[in-house]
């Protein structure tokens, strides 16, 4: 009897080690040594990333399947990853696609259909995207022309803004469906920027909203603001990427803040946790350009985070991490993006 119990416990432990309810999404732009370093990495660096995923037994899956599983609350293989590219640059087919094909890894390319229709010379054509789709790439929505979707035009009312942006998103999705046949209803926010109104609109249209703020994704994630880890430019170093690839999401019940696009120079963020699987004393939030932010625990599952100094105009983040109990080298990771007006 004791042996049977031991075998059962061993089996359950093995299952728990092989299954997870979380994943990591990587974000790339250029695979090139000739373009802006801030959004690029070399073919050699990109190959090193994929080699690490293979050698470390990560499971690379299509983004739409990953998100569908998490929405349903299904478990995923441990160490699950999705690979994404923004903007549909021509170097994706010239440099990235052949390497991805070598590894037989699926990936997603977020494109701007109006820029393709205008035949801008830096983006792929519809025939090229169709070619990649035939080999396993998912082509998804990045808005028509990469505009700041959350911004209203001069003298534009809120209802007029909703109509215009709804048309932008749905028209772009239809163009992708017409040309490639894909209709994943995934929207990568241009520049990674979104506010509460845009998130609500995206949800009402039945889309998943995807940002550029860092962090792991899980069953408790808000599907109007899915995080991704940028893996280009200064974020392309493999040693730091390894830590991110092994991160997991906090179990969050609710996020409370005024808006992520705001004129507040020290916006306040409150996080209500479902579970605390970490030592609260090790919970740390870093503010862009400032180091550690101010942290106040309001009760045993609720914390408030603020910047120490005023944030500059433009994009900033609060990046919050904590070591996972009982898992050396693994971290919980959450990022709150801001756009200061």
Tab-separated table of C-alpha atoms in Angstrom:
chain	number	residue	atom	x	y	z
A	1	UNK	CA	0.000	0.000	0.000
A	2	UNK	CA	2.809	2.387	0.927
A	3	UNK	CA	4.530	1.666	-2.391
A	4	UNK	CA	1.315	2.423	-4.316
A	5	UNK	CA	0.948	5.774	-2.517
A	6	UNK	CA	4.588	6.578	-3.238
A	7	UNK	CA	4.132	5.765	-6.933
A	8	UNK	CA	0.968	7.899	-7.030
A	9	UNK	CA	2.720	10.863	-5.435
A	10	UNK	CA	5.633	10.478	-7.830
A	11	UNK	CA	3.244	10.445	-10.790
A	12	UNK	CA	1.431	13.538	-9.543
A	13	UNK	CA	4.743	15.330	-9.048
A	14	UNK	CA	5.819	14.407	-12.578
A	15	UNK	CA	2.536	15.692	-13.987
A	16	UNK	CA	2.851	18.976	-12.070
A	17	UNK	CA	6.402	19.386	-13.384
A	18	UNK	CA	5.268	18.839	-16.987
A	19	UNK	CA	2.147	21.014	-16.871
A	20	UNK	CA	1.610	24.694	-16.212
A	21	UNK	CA	-1.059	27.351	-16.407
A	22	UNK	CA	1.315	30.035	-17.661
A	23	UNK	CA	3.562	30.877	-20.603
A	24	UNK	CA	5.881	33.524	-22.015
A	25	UNK	CA	5.436	35.461	-25.267
A	26	UNK	CA	8.489	36.932	-26.993
A	27	UNK	CA	8.299	40.059	-29.147
A	28	UNK	CA	10.650	40.892	-32.016
A	29	UNK	CA	10.728	43.535	-34.756
A	30	UNK	CA	13.821	43.358	-36.986
A	31	UNK	CA	16.289	40.547	-37.556
A	32	UNK	CA	18.957	42.726	-39.135
A	33	UNK	CA	22.333	44.336	-38.434
A	34	UNK	CA	21.588	47.362	-40.642
A	35	UNK	CA	18.497	48.779	-38.955
A	36	UNK	CA	17.949	50.672	-35.655
A	37	UNK	CA	19.637	48.732	-32.863
A	38	UNK	CA	16.849	49.541	-30.402
A	39	UNK	CA	14.408	47.214	-32.232
A	40	UNK	CA	16.859	44.835	-33.922
A	41	UNK	CA	19.006	41.812	-33.297
A	42	UNK	CA	21.350	39.947	-35.614
A	43	UNK	CA	20.586	36.627	-37.279
A	44	UNK	CA	23.295	35.116	-35.072
A	45	UNK	CA	21.605	36.407	-31.903
A	46	UNK	CA	18.205	35.218	-33.084
A	47	UNK	CA	19.591	31.754	-33.821
A	48	UNK	CA	21.100	31.703	-30.316
A	49	UNK	CA	17.665	32.465	-28.828
A	50	UNK	CA	16.028	29.617	-30.727
A	51	UNK	CA	18.892	27.249	-29.909
A	52	UNK	CA	18.410	27.975	-26.217
A	53	UNK	CA	14.670	27.269	-26.507
A	54	UNK	CA	15.387	23.946	-28.214
A	55	UNK	CA	18.253	22.871	-25.968
A	56	UNK	CA	16.331	23.811	-22.813
A	57	UNK	CA	13.259	21.875	-23.998
A	58	UNK	CA	10.866	24.806	-24.276
A	59	UNK	CA	7.629	24.073	-26.086
A	60	UNK	CA	7.098	26.709	-28.816
A	61	UNK	CA	3.412	26.910	-29.760
A	62	UNK	CA	1.210	29.120	-31.969
A	63	UNK	CA	0.098	32.274	-30.165
A	64	UNK	CA	-3.606	31.800	-30.889
A	65	UNK	CA	-3.562	28.257	-29.493
A	66	UNK	CA	-1.683	29.385	-26.381
A	67	UNK	CA	-4.157	32.172	-25.621
A	68	UNK	CA	-7.160	29.984	-26.383
A	69	UNK	CA	-5.925	27.377	-23.881
A	70	UNK	CA	-5.379	29.972	-21.163
A	71	UNK	CA	-8.807	31.529	-21.741
A	72	UNK	CA	-10.357	28.100	-21.198
A	73	UNK	CA	-8.282	27.572	-18.056
A	74	UNK	CA	-6.477	24.601	-19.585
A	75	UNK	CA	-3.030	23.518	-18.496
A	76	UNK	CA	-0.103	23.935	-20.883
A	77	UNK	CA	3.168	22.069	-21.184
A	78	UNK	CA	5.725	23.502	-18.784
A	79	UNK	CA	8.061	26.047	-20.380
A	80	UNK	CA	5.586	27.053	-23.085
A	81	UNK	CA	6.597	29.967	-25.337
A	82	UNK	CA	5.129	31.843	-28.314
A	83	UNK	CA	7.194	33.913	-30.768
A	84	UNK	CA	5.837	37.141	-32.294
A	85	UNK	CA	7.006	39.868	-34.695
A	86	UNK	CA	5.513	43.352	-35.012
A	87	UNK	CA	5.076	45.417	-38.200
A	88	UNK	CA	5.791	42.796	-40.894
A	89	UNK	CA	9.175	44.132	-41.961
A	90	UNK	CA	10.719	42.607	-45.083
A	91	UNK	CA	13.692	41.272	-43.104
A	92	UNK	CA	11.274	38.912	-41.374
A	93	UNK	CA	11.031	36.822	-44.539
A	94	UNK	CA	14.646	37.402	-45.564
A	95	UNK	CA	16.369	36.723	-42.225
A	96	UNK	CA	13.966	35.423	-39.564
A	97	UNK	CA	11.750	32.991	-41.488
A	98	UNK	CA	14.541	30.685	-42.758
A	99	UNK	CA	15.929	30.324	-39.216
A	100	UNK	CA	12.490	29.652	-37.757
A	101	UNK	CA	11.893	27.053	-40.452
A	102	UNK	CA	15.137	25.290	-39.501
A	103	UNK	CA	13.823	24.880	-35.964
A	104	UNK	CA	10.272	24.154	-37.161
A	105	UNK	CA	8.895	26.804	-34.797
A	106	UNK	CA	5.510	28.484	-35.313
A	107	UNK	CA	5.315	32.267	-35.000
A	108	UNK	CA	2.969	35.236	-35.400
A	109	UNK	CA	3.497	38.377	-37.489
A	110	UNK	CA	1.367	41.433	-36.641
A	111	UNK	CA	0.875	43.555	-39.774
A	112	UNK	CA	-0.599	46.896	-40.884
A	113	UNK	CA	-2.795	46.135	-43.915
A	114	UNK	CA	-3.060	49.704	-45.232
A	115	UNK	CA	0.740	50.031	-45.339
A	116	UNK	CA	0.870	46.753	-47.283
A	117	UNK	CA	-1.816	47.975	-49.688
A	118	UNK	CA	0.187	51.187	-50.186
A	119	UNK	CA	3.169	48.986	-51.139
A	120	UNK	CA	5.507	50.584	-48.618
A	121	UNK	CA	8.936	49.211	-49.466
A	122	UNK	CA	9.929	48.240	-45.912
A	123	UNK	CA	7.054	45.808	-45.271
A	124	UNK	CA	6.273	42.431	-46.770
A	125	UNK	CA	3.728	42.045	-49.553
A	126	UNK	CA	0.527	40.026	-49.329
A	127	UNK	CA	2.000	37.225	-51.513
A	128	UNK	CA	5.010	37.029	-49.177
A	129	UNK	CA	2.773	36.865	-46.110
A	130	UNK	CA	0.637	34.202	-47.780
A	131	UNK	CA	3.823	32.231	-48.462
A	132	UNK	CA	4.829	32.408	-44.800
A	133	UNK	CA	1.306	31.505	-43.700
A	134	UNK	CA	1.484	28.359	-45.848
A	135	UNK	CA	4.552	27.357	-43.823
A	136	UNK	CA	2.947	27.856	-40.420
A	137	UNK	CA	3.113	31.580	-39.647
A	138	UNK	CA	0.014	33.251	-38.188
A	139	UNK	CA	-0.727	36.680	-39.677
A	140	UNK	CA	-2.524	38.978	-37.227
A	141	UNK	CA	-3.775	42.528	-36.725
A	142	UNK	CA	-1.593	45.525	-35.814
A	143	UNK	CA	-4.120	48.193	-36.963
A	144	UNK	CA	-4.397	49.674	-40.447
A	145	UNK	CA	-1.462	52.124	-40.406
A	146	UNK	CA	0.156	51.814	-36.972
A	147	UNK	CA	-1.598	54.900	-35.591
A	148	UNK	CA	-1.919	55.654	-31.874
A	149	UNK	CA	-5.322	54.042	-31.509
A	150	UNK	CA	-6.119	55.538	-28.096
A	151	UNK	CA	-5.708	59.144	-29.318
A	152	UNK	CA	-8.717	61.134	-30.399
A	153	UNK	CA	-8.510	63.459	-33.385
A	154	UNK	CA	-8.989	67.224	-32.816
A	155	UNK	CA	-12.640	67.922	-31.935
A	156	UNK	CA	-13.471	64.205	-32.125
A	157	UNK	CA	-16.103	63.028	-29.642
A	158	UNK	CA	-15.839	59.761	-27.777
A	159	UNK	CA	-18.596	58.098	-29.906
A	160	UNK	CA	-16.862	59.299	-33.080
A	161	UNK	CA	-13.548	57.919	-31.830
A	162	UNK	CA	-15.177	54.557	-31.078
A	163	UNK	CA	-16.659	54.381	-34.580
A	164	UNK	CA	-13.384	55.328	-36.291
A	165	UNK	CA	-11.182	52.925	-34.317
A	166	UNK	CA	-13.732	50.105	-34.560
A	167	UNK	CA	-13.686	50.514	-38.330
A	168	UNK	CA	-9.875	50.557	-38.345
A	169	UNK	CA	-9.640	47.288	-36.391
A	170	UNK	CA	-12.416	45.416	-38.194
A	171	UNK	CA	-11.307	46.605	-41.667
A	172	UNK	CA	-7.742	45.475	-40.952
A	173	UNK	CA	-8.957	42.084	-39.752
A	174	UNK	CA	-11.052	41.651	-42.905
A	175	UNK	CA	-8.112	42.543	-45.178
A	176	UNK	CA	-5.969	39.883	-43.473
A	177	UNK	CA	-8.783	37.357	-43.830
A	178	UNK	CA	-9.295	38.227	-47.504
A	179	UNK	CA	-5.610	38.044	-48.406
A	180	UNK	CA	-4.273	35.294	-46.140
A	181	UNK	CA	-7.322	33.548	-44.710
A	182	UNK	CA	-6.438	34.168	-41.067
A	183	UNK	CA	-8.970	35.567	-38.620
A	184	UNK	CA	-7.431	35.163	-35.169
A	185	UNK	CA	-8.951	38.345	-33.676
A	186	UNK	CA	-5.666	39.250	-31.983
A	187	UNK	CA	-4.723	42.951	-31.910
A	188	UNK	CA	-1.200	44.057	-31.053
A	189	UNK	CA	-1.529	47.671	-29.914
A	190	UNK	CA	0.690	50.007	-31.995
A	191	UNK	CA	3.607	51.169	-29.827
A	192	UNK	CA	2.170	48.963	-27.095
A	193	UNK	CA	-0.043	51.868	-25.986
A	194	UNK	CA	-3.603	51.486	-24.733
A	195	UNK	CA	-5.985	53.227	-22.358
A	196	UNK	CA	-9.140	52.027	-20.622
A	197	UNK	CA	-11.442	53.115	-23.452
A	198	UNK	CA	-9.399	51.253	-26.062
A	199	UNK	CA	-9.264	48.104	-23.926
A	200	UNK	CA	-13.044	48.217	-23.508
A	201	UNK	CA	-13.522	48.711	-27.258
A	202	UNK	CA	-11.209	45.820	-28.108
A	203	UNK	CA	-13.118	43.567	-25.712
A	204	UNK	CA	-16.474	44.616	-27.167
A	205	UNK	CA	-15.228	43.625	-30.646
A	206	UNK	CA	-14.233	40.188	-29.388
A	207	UNK	CA	-10.484	40.742	-29.787
A	208	UNK	CA	-7.574	39.946	-27.501
A	209	UNK	CA	-5.428	43.048	-26.881
A	210	UNK	CA	-1.662	42.515	-26.816
A	211	UNK	CA	0.886	45.016	-25.506
A	212	UNK	CA	4.643	45.462	-25.353
A	213	UNK	CA	4.992	45.532	-21.575
A	214	UNK	CA	6.978	42.678	-20.063
A	215	UNK	CA	5.723	39.752	-18.030
A	216	UNK	CA	4.489	36.183	-18.205
A	217	UNK	CA	0.896	35.362	-19.162
A	218	UNK	CA	-1.468	33.007	-17.337
A	219	UNK	CA	-5.070	32.031	-16.731
A	220	UNK	CA	-5.586	35.101	-14.505
A	221	UNK	CA	-4.257	37.529	-17.134
A	222	UNK	CA	-6.415	40.375	-18.445
A	223	UNK	CA	-6.946	39.498	-22.120
A	224	UNK	CA	-7.264	43.162	-23.082
A	225	UNK	CA	-3.621	43.747	-22.051
A	226	UNK	CA	-1.557	40.624	-22.670
A	227	UNK	CA	2.168	41.134	-21.898
A	228	UNK	CA	5.150	40.157	-24.038
A	229	UNK	CA	8.866	40.228	-23.360
A	230	UNK	CA	10.733	42.387	-25.904
A	231	UNK	CA	13.723	40.361	-27.097
A	232	UNK	CA	15.489	42.819	-29.416
A	233	UNK	CA	18.020	45.611	-28.931
A	234	UNK	CA	19.152	45.932	-25.312
A	235	UNK	CA	16.784	43.073	-24.415
A	236	UNK	CA	18.441	40.572	-26.779
A	237	UNK	CA	21.182	39.448	-24.354
A	238	UNK	CA	20.636	35.746	-23.775
A	239	UNK	CA	21.653	35.738	-20.102
A	240	UNK	CA	18.889	38.181	-19.141
A	241	UNK	CA	16.417	36.601	-21.558
A	242	UNK	CA	16.859	33.241	-19.828
A	243	UNK	CA	15.509	34.716	-16.579
A	244	UNK	CA	12.489	36.142	-18.382
A	245	UNK	CA	11.778	32.900	-20.222
A	246	UNK	CA	11.618	31.134	-16.874
A	247	UNK	CA	9.307	33.710	-15.274
A	248	UNK	CA	5.697	33.128	-14.252
A	249	UNK	CA	2.750	35.506	-13.732
A	250	UNK	CA	1.530	36.658	-10.349
A	251	UNK	CA	-1.916	35.353	-9.414
A	252	UNK	CA	-3.789	38.675	-9.610
A	253	UNK	CA	-7.450	39.159	-8.763
A	254	UNK	CA	-7.676	42.838	-9.711
A	255	UNK	CA	-5.600	45.790	-10.895
A	256	UNK	CA	-6.729	49.275	-9.881
A	257	UNK	CA	-5.424	52.485	-11.475
A	258	UNK	CA	-6.910	55.637	-12.952
A	259	UNK	CA	-5.768	54.969	-16.530
A	260	UNK	CA	-2.558	53.849	-18.206
A	261	UNK	CA	-2.613	56.979	-20.407
A	262	UNK	CA	-2.671	59.786	-17.881
A	263	UNK	CA	-1.548	63.295	-16.979
A	264	UNK	CA	-0.718	62.098	-13.449
A	265	UNK	CA	3.036	62.282	-12.991
A	266	UNK	CA	3.131	59.698	-10.198
A	267	UNK	CA	0.297	57.324	-11.086
A	268	UNK	CA	-0.776	54.921	-8.369
A	269	UNK	CA	-1.237	51.209	-9.004
A	270	UNK	CA	-3.017	48.853	-6.598
A	271	UNK	CA	-2.625	45.108	-7.024
A	272	UNK	CA	-5.018	42.671	-5.338
A	273	UNK	CA	-3.501	39.197	-5.354
A	274	UNK	CA	-5.513	35.980	-5.463
A	275	UNK	CA	-2.662	34.046	-3.894
A	276	UNK	CA	0.653	35.029	-2.344
A	277	UNK	CA	3.182	32.432	-3.502
A	278	UNK	CA	6.120	34.628	-2.563
A	279	UNK	CA	7.598	36.405	0.421
A	280	UNK	CA	6.033	39.920	0.501
A	281	UNK	CA	9.329	41.310	1.801
A	282	UNK	CA	10.932	40.218	-1.480
A	283	UNK	CA	8.286	41.885	-3.656
A	284	UNK	CA	9.996	44.743	-5.526
A	285	UNK	CA	8.816	47.186	-8.178
A	286	UNK	CA	11.217	49.111	-10.377
A	287	UNK	CA	10.232	52.403	-12.002
A	288	UNK	CA	11.618	53.403	-15.395
A	289	UNK	CA	14.700	55.553	-14.873
A	290	UNK	CA	14.282	55.688	-11.074
A	291	UNK	CA	15.157	52.347	-9.554
A	292	UNK	CA	12.915	50.958	-6.830
A	293	UNK	CA	9.486	52.518	-6.433
A	294	UNK	CA	7.429	53.117	-3.302
A	295	UNK	CA	5.587	50.009	-2.084
A	296	UNK	CA	2.879	49.953	0.582
A	297	UNK	CA	1.168	46.749	1.662
A	298	UNK	CA	-2.442	47.645	2.474
A	299	UNK	CA	-3.231	44.162	3.794
A	300	UNK	CA	-1.846	40.649	3.357
A	301	UNK	CA	-2.995	40.435	-0.303
A	302	UNK	CA	-3.123	44.054	-1.445
A	303	UNK	CA	-0.230	46.352	-2.347
A	304	UNK	CA	0.027	49.900	-3.687
A	305	UNK	CA	2.906	50.988	-5.940
A	306	UNK	CA	3.943	54.535	-6.895
A	307	UNK	CA	6.930	56.274	-8.433
A	308	UNK	CA	9.387	58.015	-6.121
A	309	UNK	CA	9.725	61.001	-8.448
A	310	UNK	CA	7.585	62.465	-11.215
A	311	UNK	CA	7.618	60.418	-14.395
A	312	UNK	CA	8.679	62.211	-17.600
A	313	UNK	CA	6.284	62.663	-20.502
A	314	UNK	CA	6.036	59.622	-22.730
A	315	UNK	CA	6.221	55.910	-21.979
A	316	UNK	CA	7.243	54.532	-18.563
A	317	UNK	CA	6.726	51.301	-16.633
A	318	UNK	CA	6.482	49.810	-13.189
A	319	UNK	CA	8.121	46.358	-13.337
A	320	UNK	CA	7.292	44.204	-10.325
A	321	UNK	CA	9.030	40.935	-9.456
A	322	UNK	CA	9.408	38.461	-6.592
A	323	UNK	CA	11.211	35.105	-6.259
A	324	UNK	CA	8.898	32.096	-6.487
A	325	UNK	CA	8.804	30.138	-3.234
A	326	UNK	CA	10.535	26.787	-3.548
A	327	UNK	CA	11.730	27.446	-7.107
A	328	UNK	CA	15.304	28.821	-7.048
A	329	UNK	CA	16.042	31.137	-9.952
A	330	UNK	CA	12.378	31.535	-10.944
A	331	UNK	CA	10.554	34.873	-10.594
A	332	UNK	CA	7.042	36.198	-10.696
A	333	UNK	CA	6.976	39.098	-13.165
A	334	UNK	CA	4.417	41.827	-13.848
A	335	UNK	CA	4.667	45.120	-15.734
A	336	UNK	CA	2.376	48.143	-15.686
A	337	UNK	CA	2.865	50.447	-18.695
A	338	UNK	CA	2.153	54.170	-18.541
A	339	UNK	CA	1.916	56.955	-21.103
A	340	UNK	CA	2.372	60.302	-19.336
A	341	UNK	CA	0.753	63.202	-21.220
